[in-house]
């Protein structure tokens, strides 16, 4: 009721705002419809299949609640977060730093280019052997695999952003007393390429969550491990439960980061 | 004893390798600008005006000759040379105050003093009240005022302007010209102003350096010598205008 009133006020005072609200409401209704249709098809399909092939949404919901109530869900999530965070932080930090350095310095770019080209196509999972040998079957090993994935996404996003920084802005900065590479990078290059850098970070965060599952293949505890174990036991309801945990966690992190990004880029 | 000029452009030549062999963009360009003088450079497109601007600004090396500012050779961009471009080149991630205060930040001016000077400069260019606005929300004329205030902030010995009013509408252009003259008279700055608009040169300059092309060189330096404010309808204005047109 209160919402209805405020929308009416929108219509009278600001037709533009009102029409945007209408569009938002329409889209939300459509989205909800899509979700319901999906659940309906899922339920229908589950009726024709045994539970170990496809459990119904209701069964999954029950399992979800049970996993949450027993605390097992939060232990798994906590374990995954413990390698997701260091992996994402190190991979992002090094990727952004390397992207800035190589895009800024033609000399470094020339030196590093052959190595970059050889290493670039290596999938992070192919490095699991190194992760085990260098770090062991633990959070650090899993974090390493995740960091490699985050590194390349951030490296290329940052590289592209820095390459696109206007030479004229750099000239202006020099004429206003900015001297030296580091000062120019700090005052012009980083703020000017922040849109590309933050988009890279955001893409990287998503990729890191995918890698969390993969990185746990070799035995590190977490959501991915939990999914693999449940798969081996044909507990499809548990598999779906943890897939949902992964999706929801990603959604929360992504929405939070997007809010931060909007704020940092409010000048655009 | 004659007073040393603020700027000496001394035998400046620029040669570069084009796709059809070497190109002589500038050849033997020499002139002086006195302290507090307003000098315009006009010429047809392709006469190397912008190349000359970039060389004087220290953004590009000359092949021959040199630029001397206050007795010292210019060998790169510095706070002695305030730059204003046609395309503004404001820092889009900084507010109006952030743009104007940029040079003061680099000099390490304390925040309180910086704020005071930014406020003064914004008042000077008529943008008080826009301190917290981002460039994307400004019109072209307002952006150019910010660029001018930003260049003036570090108190450069020479203000170098490259077709600064080339991207705004005629009415805004006239307003900005009047404002620039006011600011020039108020601050006593030395201004070197590149334009392709002959009328603009007659309206603004003490002296006009007329350039010719292929290779880019000085054809003649014309003393305007008309009392300000100058009106297009004045006979003297028309005569100087016609004389410059004939030279170009």
Coordinates of C-alpha atoms in Angstrom, one line a residue:
Chain A
X1 CA 0.0 0.0 0.0
X2 CA 2.7 2.4 1.0
X3 CA 4.6 1.5 -2.2
X4 CA 1.5 2.2 -4.3
X5 CA 1.2 5.7 -2.8
X6 CA 4.9 6.6 -3.4
X7 CA 4.6 5.4 -7.0
X8 CA 1.6 7.7 -7.5
X9 CA 3.6 10.6 -6.2
X10 CA 6.3 9.7 -8.7
X11 CA 3.8 9.9 -11.5
X12 CA 2.6 13.3 -10.6
X13 CA 6.0 14.9 -9.8
X14 CA 8.3 13.2 -12.2
X15 CA 6.9 11.3 -15.1
X16 CA 10.3 10.2 -16.2
X17 CA 11.0 8.6 -12.8
X18 CA 7.6 7.1 -12.8
X19 CA 8.0 5.4 -16.2
X20 CA 11.3 4.0 -15.2
X21 CA 9.7 2.5 -12.1
X22 CA 7.0 1.0 -14.4
X23 CA 9.7 -0.6 -16.6
X24 CA 11.5 -2.0 -13.5
X25 CA 8.2 -3.4 -12.2
X26 CA 7.4 -5.0 -15.6
X27 CA 10.8 -6.6 -15.8
X28 CA 10.6 -7.9 -12.3
X29 CA 7.2 -9.5 -13.0
X30 CA 8.6 -11.1 -16.2
X31 CA 11.6 -12.4 -14.3
X32 CA 9.4 -13.9 -11.7
X33 CA 7.3 -15.5 -14.4
X34 CA 10.4 -17.0 -16.0
X35 CA 11.5 -18.4 -12.6
X36 CA 8.1 -19.9 -11.9
X37 CA 8.0 -21.5 -15.4
X38 CA 11.4 -22.9 -14.8
X39 CA 10.4 -24.5 -11.5
X40 CA 7.3 -25.9 -13.0
X41 CA 9.1 -27.6 -15.9
X42 CA 11.7 -28.8 -13.4
X43 CA 8.9 -30.3 -11.2
X44 CA 7.2 -31.9 -14.2
X45 CA 10.4 -33.4 -15.3
X46 CA 11.2 -34.7 -11.9
X47 CA 7.9 -36.6 -11.8
X48 CA 9.0 -38.8 -14.7
X49 CA 12.5 -39.5 -13.2
X50 CA 13.8 -41.3 -10.1
X51 CA 15.2 -39.0 -7.4
X52 CA 18.9 -39.9 -8.1
X53 CA 18.5 -38.6 -11.6
X54 CA 16.5 -35.4 -11.0
X55 CA 14.9 -34.6 -7.6
X56 CA 12.0 -32.1 -7.5
X57 CA 12.6 -28.5 -6.3
X58 CA 10.8 -29.4 -3.1
X59 CA 13.2 -32.2 -2.3
X60 CA 16.1 -29.8 -3.0
X61 CA 14.6 -27.2 -0.8
X62 CA 14.3 -29.7 2.0
X63 CA 17.9 -30.8 1.5
X64 CA 19.0 -27.1 1.4
X65 CA 17.4 -26.5 4.8
X66 CA 18.8 -29.6 6.3
X67 CA 22.3 -28.8 5.1
X68 CA 22.0 -25.3 6.5
X69 CA 20.6 -26.6 9.8
X70 CA 23.4 -29.1 10.3
X71 CA 25.9 -26.4 9.7
X72 CA 27.7 -28.5 7.1
X73 CA 26.8 -25.9 4.4
X74 CA 28.6 -23.1 6.3
X75 CA 31.7 -25.2 7.0
X76 CA 32.0 -25.9 3.3
X77 CA 31.3 -22.3 2.3
X78 CA 33.8 -21.1 4.9
X79 CA 36.5 -23.4 3.6
X80 CA 35.9 -22.3 0.0
X81 CA 36.1 -18.6 1.0
X82 CA 39.4 -19.3 2.7
X83 CA 41.0 -20.0 -0.6
X84 CA 38.8 -17.9 -2.7
X85 CA 39.7 -14.7 -0.9
X86 CA 43.5 -15.0 -1.0
X87 CA 43.4 -16.4 -4.6
X88 CA 41.2 -13.6 -5.8
X89 CA 43.2 -10.9 -4.0
X90 CA 46.6 -12.1 -5.1
X91 CA 45.6 -12.9 -8.7
X92 CA 43.8 -9.5 -9.1
X93 CA 46.6 -7.5 -7.5
X94 CA 49.3 -9.1 -9.5
X95 CA 47.2 -9.0 -12.7
X96 CA 46.4 -5.3 -12.4
X97 CA 50.0 -4.5 -11.5
X98 CA 51.4 -6.5 -14.4
X99 CA 48.8 -5.0 -16.8
X100 CA 49.8 -1.5 -15.9
X101 CA 53.5 -2.1 -16.0
X102 CA 53.5 -3.8 -19.4
X103 CA 51.0 -1.5 -21.1
X104 CA 52.9 1.5 -19.7
X105 CA 56.5 0.5 -20.6
X106 CA 57.2 -0.6 -24.2
X107 CA 60.5 -2.0 -22.9
X108 CA 58.9 -4.3 -20.3
X109 CA 56.3 -5.2 -22.9
X110 CA 58.9 -6.4 -25.3
X111 CA 60.8 -8.3 -22.7
X112 CA 57.7 -10.1 -21.3
X113 CA 55.8 -10.6 -24.5
X114 CA 57.1 -14.0 -25.5
X115 CA 56.7 -15.4 -21.9
X116 CA 53.2 -14.0 -21.7
X117 CA 52.2 -15.6 -25.0
X118 CA 53.5 -19.0 -23.9
X119 CA 51.8 -18.9 -20.5
X120 CA 48.5 -17.3 -21.5
X121 CA 46.8 -20.4 -23.1
X122 CA 47.7 -22.6 -20.1
X123 CA 44.4 -23.5 -18.3
X124 CA 44.7 -22.9 -14.5
X125 CA 43.7 -26.6 -14.0
X126 CA 46.8 -27.8 -15.9
X127 CA 48.8 -26.2 -13.1
X128 CA 47.3 -28.3 -10.3
X129 CA 50.4 -30.4 -10.3
X130 CA 52.4 -27.3 -9.5
X131 CA 49.9 -26.3 -6.9
X132 CA 50.4 -29.6 -5.1
X133 CA 54.1 -29.6 -5.5
X134 CA 54.7 -26.0 -4.4
X135 CA 51.9 -25.5 -1.8
X136 CA 50.4 -28.9 -1.0
X137 CA 46.8 -30.1 -0.8
X138 CA 45.6 -27.1 1.2
X139 CA 44.1 -23.6 1.0
X140 CA 47.3 -22.2 -0.4
X141 CA 47.4 -24.8 -3.3
X142 CA 43.7 -24.1 -4.2
X143 CA 44.3 -20.3 -3.9
X144 CA 47.2 -20.6 -6.4
X145 CA 44.9 -22.2 -9.0
X146 CA 42.3 -19.5 -8.4
X147 CA 44.9 -16.7 -8.5
X148 CA 46.2 -17.9 -11.9
X149 CA 42.6 -17.6 -13.3
X150 CA 42.1 -14.1 -11.8
X151 CA 45.5 -13.0 -13.0
X152 CA 45.0 -13.3 -16.7
X153 CA 41.5 -11.7 -16.7
X154 CA 42.8 -8.7 -14.7
X155 CA 46.0 -8.5 -16.7
X156 CA 44.3 -8.2 -20.1
X157 CA 41.5 -5.9 -18.8
X158 CA 44.0 -3.5 -17.2
X159 CA 46.4 -3.7 -20.2
X160 CA 43.6 -2.6 -22.5
X161 CA 42.5 0.2 -20.2
X162 CA 46.0 1.6 -19.8
X163 CA 46.7 1.4 -23.5
X164 CA 43.6 3.5 -24.1
X165 CA 44.6 6.4 -21.8
X166 CA 44.7 9.6 -23.8
X167 CA 48.2 10.9 -24.5
X168 CA 46.8 14.4 -24.2
X169 CA 45.7 13.9 -20.6
X170 CA 49.3 12.8 -19.9
X171 CA 50.6 15.9 -21.6
X172 CA 48.3 18.1 -19.5
X173 CA 49.4 16.4 -16.3
X174 CA 53.1 16.9 -17.2
X175 CA 52.4 20.6 -17.9
X176 CA 50.9 20.8 -14.4
X177 CA 53.9 19.5 -12.7
X178 CA 53.6 15.7 -12.7
X179 CA 57.0 14.2 -13.1
X180 CA 58.1 10.6 -13.5
X181 CA 56.4 7.3 -14.4
X182 CA 55.0 6.4 -11.0
X183 CA 53.5 9.9 -10.5
X184 CA 51.9 9.8 -13.9
X185 CA 50.5 6.3 -13.3
X186 CA 49.1 7.4 -9.9
X187 CA 47.6 10.7 -11.0
X188 CA 46.4 9.9 -14.5
X189 CA 46.8 6.3 -15.7
X190 CA 45.0 4.5 -12.9
X191 CA 42.1 6.8 -12.5
X192 CA 41.6 7.1 -16.3
X193 CA 41.6 3.3 -16.7
X194 CA 39.5 2.6 -13.6
X195 CA 36.4 1.6 -15.7
X196 CA 38.3 -1.1 -17.5
X197 CA 40.2 -2.2 -14.3
X198 CA 37.1 -2.6 -12.2
X199 CA 35.3 -4.4 -15.0
X200 CA 38.3 -6.8 -15.1
X201 CA 38.1 -7.3 -11.3
X202 CA 34.4 -8.0 -11.5
X203 CA 34.8 -10.6 -14.3
X204 CA 37.7 -12.1 -12.3
X205 CA 35.6 -12.5 -9.2
X206 CA 33.1 -14.5 -11.1
X207 CA 35.7 -16.6 -12.7
X208 CA 37.3 -17.3 -9.3
X209 CA 34.1 -18.8 -8.0
X210 CA 34.0 -21.2 -11.0
X211 CA 37.6 -22.1 -10.3
X212 CA 36.8 -22.7 -6.6
X213 CA 35.0 -25.9 -7.6
X214 CA 37.7 -27.0 -10.0
X215 CA 40.5 -26.2 -7.6
X216 CA 39.0 -28.5 -5.0
X217 CA 39.2 -31.5 -7.3
X218 CA 42.5 -32.6 -5.9
X219 CA 41.1 -32.8 -2.3
X220 CA 40.9 -29.5 -0.7
X221 CA 37.7 -29.1 1.4
X222 CA 35.0 -26.7 0.4
X223 CA 31.8 -26.4 -1.7
X224 CA 33.5 -27.9 -4.8
X225 CA 34.7 -30.9 -2.8
X226 CA 31.2 -31.3 -1.3
X227 CA 29.7 -31.3 -4.8
X228 CA 32.1 -33.9 -6.0
X229 CA 31.5 -36.2 -3.0
X230 CA 27.7 -35.9 -3.4
X231 CA 28.1 -36.7 -7.1
X232 CA 30.0 -39.9 -6.4
X233 CA 27.2 -40.9 -4.0
X234 CA 24.5 -40.0 -6.5
X235 CA 23.0 -37.4 -4.1
X236 CA 21.8 -35.1 -6.8
X237 CA 19.7 -33.1 -4.3
X238 CA 22.9 -32.3 -2.4
X239 CA 24.7 -31.4 -5.6
X240 CA 22.0 -29.0 -6.6
X241 CA 21.9 -27.6 -3.0
X242 CA 25.6 -26.7 -3.2
X243 CA 25.4 -25.3 -6.7
X244 CA 22.7 -23.0 -5.3
X245 CA 25.0 -22.0 -2.4
X246 CA 27.7 -21.2 -5.0
X247 CA 25.3 -19.2 -7.1
X248 CA 23.9 -17.2 -4.2
X249 CA 27.3 -16.4 -2.8
X250 CA 28.4 -15.2 -6.2
X251 CA 25.3 -13.1 -6.6
X252 CA 25.8 -11.4 -3.2
X253 CA 29.5 -10.7 -3.9
X254 CA 28.8 -9.5 -7.5
X255 CA 26.0 -7.1 -6.4
X256 CA 28.2 -5.7 -3.6
X257 CA 31.1 -5.2 -6.0
X258 CA 28.8 -3.6 -8.6
X259 CA 27.6 -1.1 -6.0
X260 CA 31.2 -0.3 -5.1
X261 CA 32.1 0.1 -8.8
X262 CA 29.2 2.4 -9.4
X263 CA 30.3 4.6 -6.6
X264 CA 33.9 4.7 -7.7
X265 CA 32.8 5.6 -11.2
X266 CA 30.1 8.0 -10.4
X267 CA 31.9 10.6 -12.5
X268 CA 31.1 8.8 -15.7
Chain B
X1 CA 68.5 48.6 -22.5
X2 CA 65.8 46.6 -24.1
X3 CA 63.8 44.2 -21.9
X4 CA 64.5 40.6 -22.7
X5 CA 61.4 38.9 -24.2
X6 CA 59.5 36.5 -22.2
X7 CA 59.5 33.9 -25.1
X8 CA 61.9 33.6 -27.9
X9 CA 61.1 31.3 -30.8
X10 CA 64.4 31.0 -32.5
X11 CA 64.8 29.5 -35.9
X12 CA 62.5 26.6 -35.2
X13 CA 62.3 23.9 -38.0
X14 CA 60.6 20.6 -38.0
X15 CA 61.2 17.8 -40.4
X16 CA 59.7 14.3 -40.3
X17 CA 59.5 11.2 -42.4
X18 CA 56.1 11.1 -44.2
X19 CA 54.9 8.2 -46.3
X20 CA 56.1 10.1 -49.4
X21 CA 59.5 11.0 -48.2
X22 CA 60.6 13.7 -45.7
X23 CA 58.2 16.6 -45.0
X24 CA 59.4 20.0 -43.9
X25 CA 56.6 21.0 -41.6
X26 CA 58.2 24.1 -40.2
X27 CA 61.2 26.1 -41.4
X28 CA 63.1 28.9 -39.7
X29 CA 60.2 30.2 -37.5
X30 CA 61.4 33.1 -35.4
X31 CA 59.6 35.6 -33.3
X32 CA 59.5 37.1 -29.8
X33 CA 56.7 37.6 -27.3
X34 CA 57.1 40.4 -24.8
X35 CA 56.1 40.1 -21.1
X36 CA 52.4 40.6 -20.8
X37 CA 51.8 40.6 -24.5
X38 CA 48.9 38.9 -26.3
X39 CA 50.1 37.3 -29.6
X40 CA 48.0 35.3 -32.0
X41 CA 49.4 32.8 -34.6
X42 CA 47.1 32.5 -37.6
X43 CA 47.6 30.7 -40.9
X44 CA 45.9 28.3 -43.3
X45 CA 45.4 24.7 -42.4
X46 CA 48.5 22.7 -42.9
X47 CA 50.9 25.6 -42.1
X48 CA 52.1 23.8 -39.0
X49 CA 50.4 25.9 -36.4
X50 CA 49.7 23.0 -34.1
X51 CA 53.1 21.5 -34.6
X52 CA 54.6 24.9 -33.6
X53 CA 52.2 24.9 -30.6
X54 CA 53.5 21.5 -29.5
X55 CA 57.1 22.4 -29.9
X56 CA 56.7 25.6 -27.9
X57 CA 54.8 23.6 -25.2
X58 CA 57.8 21.2 -25.0
X59 CA 55.6 18.3 -26.1
X60 CA 57.6 17.6 -29.3
X61 CA 61.3 18.4 -30.0
X62 CA 62.2 20.8 -32.8
X63 CA 64.5 19.4 -35.5
X64 CA 66.4 22.7 -35.6
X65 CA 66.3 25.9 -33.5
X66 CA 65.0 26.4 -30.0
X67 CA 62.4 27.9 -27.7
X68 CA 63.6 30.1 -24.9
X69 CA 61.3 31.0 -22.0
X70 CA 62.5 33.5 -19.5
X71 CA 66.1 32.9 -20.5
X72 CA 65.9 29.1 -20.2
X73 CA 65.6 26.7 -23.0
X74 CA 62.3 24.7 -23.1
X75 CA 63.1 21.0 -23.2
X76 CA 59.8 19.5 -22.1
X77 CA 56.5 20.3 -20.6
X78 CA 56.6 22.2 -17.3
X79 CA 54.5 24.4 -15.0
X80 CA 56.1 27.4 -16.7
X81 CA 53.9 26.7 -19.7
X82 CA 50.1 26.6 -19.2
X83 CA 48.3 24.6 -21.9
X84 CA 44.7 25.0 -23.1
X85 CA 43.6 22.7 -25.9
X86 CA 40.6 22.9 -28.2
X87 CA 39.3 19.6 -26.8
X88 CA 39.6 20.8 -23.2
X89 CA 41.2 17.5 -22.0
X90 CA 39.8 17.8 -18.5
X91 CA 40.3 14.9 -16.1
X92 CA 36.8 13.4 -16.2
X93 CA 37.2 11.6 -12.9
X94 CA 37.8 14.9 -11.1
X95 CA 35.3 17.6 -10.2
X96 CA 35.7 21.1 -11.4
X97 CA 37.5 22.0 -8.2
X98 CA 39.6 18.8 -8.5
X99 CA 40.7 19.8 -12.0
X100 CA 41.6 23.3 -11.1
X101 CA 43.4 22.2 -8.0
X102 CA 45.4 19.4 -9.8
X103 CA 48.5 21.5 -10.4
X104 CA 48.5 22.9 -6.8
X105 CA 48.2 19.4 -5.4
X106 CA 51.4 18.4 -7.4
X107 CA 53.1 21.4 -5.9
X108 CA 52.2 20.2 -2.5
X109 CA 50.1 23.3 -1.6
X110 CA 48.2 22.7 1.6
X111 CA 44.5 21.8 1.3
X112 CA 43.2 25.0 2.9
X113 CA 45.3 27.3 0.8
X114 CA 44.5 25.2 -2.3
X115 CA 40.8 25.5 -1.7
X116 CA 41.1 29.3 -1.3
X117 CA 43.0 29.6 -4.6
X118 CA 40.6 27.3 -6.4
X119 CA 37.7 29.4 -5.3
X120 CA 39.5 32.6 -6.5
X121 CA 40.2 31.0 -9.9
X122 CA 36.6 29.7 -10.3
X123 CA 35.4 33.2 -9.5
X124 CA 37.8 34.6 -12.1
X125 CA 36.5 32.4 -14.9
X126 CA 32.9 32.8 -13.7
X127 CA 32.3 29.3 -12.4
X128 CA 31.6 29.8 -8.7
X129 CA 29.0 27.4 -7.7
X130 CA 30.3 24.6 -10.0
X131 CA 33.1 23.4 -7.8
X132 CA 31.6 20.0 -7.2
X133 CA 30.3 19.4 -10.7
X134 CA 31.9 16.7 -12.9
X135 CA 33.0 17.6 -16.4
X136 CA 30.4 15.4 -18.1
X137 CA 27.7 17.8 -16.8
X138 CA 29.3 21.0 -18.2
X139 CA 28.8 22.7 -21.6
X140 CA 31.7 23.2 -24.0
X141 CA 32.2 26.8 -22.9
X142 CA 32.2 25.9 -19.2
X143 CA 34.7 23.1 -19.8
X144 CA 37.0 25.6 -21.5
X145 CA 36.7 27.9 -18.6
X146 CA 37.7 25.1 -16.3
X147 CA 40.7 24.3 -18.5
X148 CA 41.7 27.9 -18.4
X149 CA 41.5 28.1 -14.6
X150 CA 43.4 24.8 -14.3
X151 CA 46.2 26.2 -16.5
X152 CA 46.3 29.5 -14.6
X153 CA 46.4 27.7 -11.2
X154 CA 50.2 27.0 -11.3
X155 CA 50.9 30.6 -12.4
X156 CA 52.7 29.8 -15.7
X157 CA 55.0 32.3 -17.3
X158 CA 53.3 31.8 -20.6
X159 CA 49.7 30.7 -21.4
X160 CA 49.7 28.6 -24.6
X161 CA 46.3 28.2 -26.2
X162 CA 45.6 26.0 -29.3
X163 CA 42.3 27.0 -31.0
X164 CA 40.6 27.0 -27.6
X165 CA 37.3 28.4 -28.8
X166 CA 37.2 26.3 -32.0
X167 CA 34.7 23.8 -30.7
X168 CA 32.0 26.1 -29.2
X169 CA 29.1 27.9 -30.9
X170 CA 29.5 31.5 -32.2
X171 CA 27.7 33.2 -29.3
X172 CA 29.7 31.3 -26.6
X173 CA 32.9 32.0 -28.5
X174 CA 32.3 35.8 -28.4
X175 CA 31.6 35.6 -24.7
X176 CA 34.7 33.5 -24.0
X177 CA 36.8 35.9 -26.0
X178 CA 35.6 38.9 -24.0
X179 CA 36.2 37.0 -20.8
X180 CA 39.7 35.9 -21.8
X181 CA 40.6 39.6 -22.5
X182 CA 39.3 40.5 -19.1
X183 CA 41.3 37.8 -17.4
X184 CA 44.4 38.7 -19.4
X185 CA 44.1 42.3 -18.3
X186 CA 43.4 41.3 -14.7
X187 CA 46.3 38.8 -14.5
X188 CA 48.8 40.4 -16.8
X189 CA 49.6 37.0 -18.3
X190 CA 51.6 36.6 -21.5
X191 CA 49.4 34.7 -24.0
X192 CA 50.3 32.9 -27.2
X193 CA 47.1 32.0 -28.9
X194 CA 46.8 29.7 -32.0
X195 CA 43.8 30.2 -34.2
X196 CA 42.6 29.8 -37.8
X197 CA 40.0 32.5 -37.3
X198 CA 41.3 35.8 -38.6
X199 CA 38.5 37.8 -36.9
X200 CA 39.4 36.3 -33.6
X201 CA 43.0 37.2 -34.0
X202 CA 42.2 40.9 -34.8
X203 CA 39.8 41.0 -31.8
X204 CA 42.3 39.6 -29.3
X205 CA 45.9 40.2 -30.3
X206 CA 48.5 42.9 -29.7
X207 CA 50.4 41.3 -32.6
X208 CA 49.5 38.6 -35.1
X209 CA 52.1 36.2 -36.5
X210 CA 50.8 35.2 -39.9
X211 CA 52.1 31.9 -41.2
X212 CA 52.4 30.5 -44.7
X213 CA 52.5 26.8 -45.6
X214 CA 54.8 24.4 -47.5
X215 CA 57.0 24.7 -45.6
X216 CA 55.3 26.3 -42.5
X217 CA 57.0 29.6 -42.0
X218 CA 56.4 33.2 -40.8
X219 CA 55.0 35.3 -43.6
X220 CA 54.6 38.5 -41.6
X221 CA 54.1 39.9 -38.1
X222 CA 51.3 42.4 -38.0
X223 CA 50.8 45.0 -35.2
X224 CA 47.1 45.4 -34.6
X225 CA 47.3 48.6 -32.6
X226 CA 43.6 49.2 -32.2
X227 CA 42.1 50.5 -28.9
X228 CA 40.2 47.8 -26.9
X229 CA 37.4 47.0 -26.8
X230 CA 37.4 46.3 -30.5
X231 CA 34.3 46.2 -32.6
X232 CA 34.0 44.3 -35.9
X233 CA 32.2 47.4 -37.3
X234 CA 35.1 49.8 -36.8
X235 CA 37.0 50.9 -39.9
X236 CA 40.4 50.1 -38.4
X237 CA 39.2 46.6 -37.5
X238 CA 38.0 46.0 -41.0
X239 CA 41.2 47.2 -42.5
X240 CA 43.4 45.0 -40.4
X241 CA 41.1 42.0 -41.0
X242 CA 41.3 42.6 -44.8
X243 CA 45.1 42.9 -44.6
X244 CA 45.5 39.6 -42.7
X245 CA 43.1 37.8 -45.1
X246 CA 45.2 39.1 -48.0
X247 CA 48.4 37.7 -46.4
X248 CA 46.8 34.3 -45.9

